[in-house]
Short mmCIF file of C-alpha atoms in Angstrom, two decimals:
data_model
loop_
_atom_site.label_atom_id
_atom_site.label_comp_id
_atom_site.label_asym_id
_atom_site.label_seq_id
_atom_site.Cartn_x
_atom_site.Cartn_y
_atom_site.Cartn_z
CA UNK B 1 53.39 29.19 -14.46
CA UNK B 2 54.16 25.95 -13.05
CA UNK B 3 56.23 25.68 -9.45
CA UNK B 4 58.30 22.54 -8.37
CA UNK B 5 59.32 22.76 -4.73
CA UNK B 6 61.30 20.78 -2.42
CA UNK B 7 59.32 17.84 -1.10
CA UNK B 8 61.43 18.06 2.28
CA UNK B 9 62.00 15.41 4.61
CA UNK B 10 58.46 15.26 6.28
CA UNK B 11 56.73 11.91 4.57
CA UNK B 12 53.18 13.32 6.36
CA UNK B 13 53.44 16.94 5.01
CA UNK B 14 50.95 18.41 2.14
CA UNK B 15 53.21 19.49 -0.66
CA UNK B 16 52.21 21.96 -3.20
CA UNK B 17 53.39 20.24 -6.61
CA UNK B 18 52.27 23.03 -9.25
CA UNK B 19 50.01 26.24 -9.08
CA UNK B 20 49.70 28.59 -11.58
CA UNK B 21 47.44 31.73 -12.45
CA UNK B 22 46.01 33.55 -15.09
CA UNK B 23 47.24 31.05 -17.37
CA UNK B 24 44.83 31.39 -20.46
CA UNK B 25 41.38 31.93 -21.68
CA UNK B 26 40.18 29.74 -24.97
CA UNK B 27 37.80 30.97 -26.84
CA UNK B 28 35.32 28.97 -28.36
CA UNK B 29 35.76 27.14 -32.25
CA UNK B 30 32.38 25.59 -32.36
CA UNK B 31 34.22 22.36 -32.10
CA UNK B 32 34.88 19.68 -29.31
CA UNK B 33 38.65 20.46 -30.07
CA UNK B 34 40.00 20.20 -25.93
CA UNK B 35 42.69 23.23 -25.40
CA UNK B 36 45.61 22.70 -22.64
CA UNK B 37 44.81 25.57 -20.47
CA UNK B 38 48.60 25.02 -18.68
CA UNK B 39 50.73 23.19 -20.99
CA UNK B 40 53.40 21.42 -19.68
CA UNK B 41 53.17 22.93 -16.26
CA UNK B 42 51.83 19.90 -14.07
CA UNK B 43 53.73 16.71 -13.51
CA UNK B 44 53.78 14.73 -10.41
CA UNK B 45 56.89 13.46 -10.18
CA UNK B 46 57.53 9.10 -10.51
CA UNK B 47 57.53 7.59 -7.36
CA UNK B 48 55.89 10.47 -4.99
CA UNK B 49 52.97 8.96 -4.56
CA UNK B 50 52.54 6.48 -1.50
CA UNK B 51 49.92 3.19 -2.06
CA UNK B 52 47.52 5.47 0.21
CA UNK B 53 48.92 8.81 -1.05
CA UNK B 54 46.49 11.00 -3.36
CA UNK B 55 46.80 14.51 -5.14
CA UNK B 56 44.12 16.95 -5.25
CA UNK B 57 43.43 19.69 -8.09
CA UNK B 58 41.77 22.69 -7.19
CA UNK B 59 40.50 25.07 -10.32
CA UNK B 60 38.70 28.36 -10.73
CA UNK B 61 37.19 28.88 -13.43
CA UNK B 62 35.62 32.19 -15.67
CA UNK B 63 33.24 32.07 -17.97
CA UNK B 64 31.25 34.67 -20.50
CA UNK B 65 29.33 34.46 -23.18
CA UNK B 66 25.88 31.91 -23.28
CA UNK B 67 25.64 30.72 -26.34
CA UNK B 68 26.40 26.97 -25.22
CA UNK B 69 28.69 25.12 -23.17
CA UNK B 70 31.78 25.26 -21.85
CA UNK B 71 33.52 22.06 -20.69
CA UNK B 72 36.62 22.05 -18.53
CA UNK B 73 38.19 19.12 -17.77
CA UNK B 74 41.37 17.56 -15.16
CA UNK B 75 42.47 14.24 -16.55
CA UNK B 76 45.23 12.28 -14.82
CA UNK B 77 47.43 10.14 -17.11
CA UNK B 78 44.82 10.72 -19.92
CA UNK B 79 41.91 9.76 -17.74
CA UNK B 80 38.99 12.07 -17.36
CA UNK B 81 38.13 12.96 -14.04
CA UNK B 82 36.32 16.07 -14.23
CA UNK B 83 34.77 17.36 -17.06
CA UNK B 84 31.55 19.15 -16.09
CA UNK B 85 29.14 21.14 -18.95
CA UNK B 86 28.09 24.68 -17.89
CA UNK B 87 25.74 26.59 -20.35
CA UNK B 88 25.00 29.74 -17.97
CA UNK B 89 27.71 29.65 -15.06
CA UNK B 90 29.45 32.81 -14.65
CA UNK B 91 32.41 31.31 -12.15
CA UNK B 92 33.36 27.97 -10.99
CA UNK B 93 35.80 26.13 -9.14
CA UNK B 94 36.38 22.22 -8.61
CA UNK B 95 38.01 20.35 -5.71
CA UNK B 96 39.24 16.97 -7.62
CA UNK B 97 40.52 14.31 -5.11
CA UNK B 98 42.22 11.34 -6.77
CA UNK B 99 43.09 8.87 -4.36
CA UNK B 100 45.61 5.63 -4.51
CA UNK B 101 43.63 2.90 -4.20
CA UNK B 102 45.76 0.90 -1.63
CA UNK B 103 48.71 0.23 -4.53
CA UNK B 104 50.37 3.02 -6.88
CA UNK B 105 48.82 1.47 -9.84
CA UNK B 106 45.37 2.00 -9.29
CA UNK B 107 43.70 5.35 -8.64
CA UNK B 108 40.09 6.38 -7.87
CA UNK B 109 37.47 9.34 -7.48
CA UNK B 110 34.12 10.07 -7.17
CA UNK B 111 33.00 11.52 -10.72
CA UNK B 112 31.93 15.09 -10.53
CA UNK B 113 29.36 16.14 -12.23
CA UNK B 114 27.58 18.95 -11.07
CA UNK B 115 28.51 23.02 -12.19
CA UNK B 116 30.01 23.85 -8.86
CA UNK B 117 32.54 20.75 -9.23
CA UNK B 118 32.15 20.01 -5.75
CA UNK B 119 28.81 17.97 -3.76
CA UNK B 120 27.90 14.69 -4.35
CA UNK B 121 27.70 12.98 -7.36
CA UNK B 122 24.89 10.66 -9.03
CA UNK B 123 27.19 8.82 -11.26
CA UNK B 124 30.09 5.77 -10.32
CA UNK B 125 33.80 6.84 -9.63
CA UNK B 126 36.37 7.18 -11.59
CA UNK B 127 39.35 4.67 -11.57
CA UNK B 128 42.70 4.61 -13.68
CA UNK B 129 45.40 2.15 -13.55
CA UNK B 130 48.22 5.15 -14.23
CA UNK B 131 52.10 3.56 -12.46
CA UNK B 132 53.08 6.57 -10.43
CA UNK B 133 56.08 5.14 -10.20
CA UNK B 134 56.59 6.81 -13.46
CA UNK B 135 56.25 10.43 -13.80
CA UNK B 136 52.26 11.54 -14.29
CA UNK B 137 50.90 14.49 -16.10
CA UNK B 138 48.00 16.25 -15.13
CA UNK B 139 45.90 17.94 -17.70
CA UNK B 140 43.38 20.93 -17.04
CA UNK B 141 41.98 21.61 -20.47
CA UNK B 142 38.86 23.58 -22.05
CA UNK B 143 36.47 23.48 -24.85
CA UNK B 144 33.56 25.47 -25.99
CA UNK B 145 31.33 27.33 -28.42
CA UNK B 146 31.77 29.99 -30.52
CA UNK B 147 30.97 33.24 -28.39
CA UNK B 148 31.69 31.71 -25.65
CA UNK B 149 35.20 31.73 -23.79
CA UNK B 150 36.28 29.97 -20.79
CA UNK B 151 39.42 31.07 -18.27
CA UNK B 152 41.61 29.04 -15.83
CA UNK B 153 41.46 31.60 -13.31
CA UNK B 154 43.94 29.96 -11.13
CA UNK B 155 45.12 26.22 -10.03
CA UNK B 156 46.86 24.59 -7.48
CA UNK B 157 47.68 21.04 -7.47
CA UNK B 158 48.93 19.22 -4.24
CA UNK B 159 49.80 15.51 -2.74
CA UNK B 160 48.55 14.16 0.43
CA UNK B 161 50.50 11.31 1.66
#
């Protein structure tokens, strides 16, 4: 399940803001329906978040089955920015960076999209306009075919100020 710990006094220090194993697998409904693979579990709390702070969302991912794609996805404040199709990928895991562009309104990442979730990318970034001031959730959700089935093996979500 989700963990909230102490932020401390050190403004410079990494802080682990939810992690979380094991948490579900979805199996597929031959539909595009998105499941929330930990509901409720990640929120990065309003006003955290420095103008140059950023969080990044780590994911590992299982997958069986091959009958067509899986699609996870990490979406901050509703905004996709990871969602990567795998047809024949056994295991995966993703390093998301989402970065405060210079004011805690705006927010930007390079899109992933290849299987291993991490590499460069051939598409634009990703920006949101989400107010941290407020409290954000972070999504990590799921979808696939029937057959198929696709586990969050484990995440970890942290901020860097």
């Amino acid at each position: 399940g989700g963990v909230m710990l102490s932020f401390g006094r050190n403004p410079k220090a990494t802080v682990v803001v939810s992690q979380g194993t094991g948490s579900q697998a979805v199996a597929g409904t031959g539909t595009a329906n998105e499941i929330d693979m930990a509901p409720g579990l990640i929120t990065i709390p309003g006003g955290l978040m420095s103008a140059t702070g950023s969080v990044r969302i780590t994911t590992t991912w299982k997958f069986t089955g091959a009958v067509g794609v899986r699609i996870p996805r990490i979406k901050f404040g509703g905004t996709n920015y990871y969602a990567v199709s795998h047809a024949s990928t056994v295991l995966s895991s993703s390093n998301q960076t989402i970065i405060h562009n210079k004011t805690t309104t705006s927010q930007v990442s390079v899109a992933a999209n290849i299987a291993a979730g991490q590499g460069a990318s051939g598409v634009t970034t990703v920006t949101s306009a989400v107010n941290t001031a407020s409290s954000v959730v972070i999504q990590i959700t799921a979808a696939c075919f029937v057959g198929d089935t696709a586990s969050l093996e484990h995440w970890i979500v942290e901020y860097l100020p």
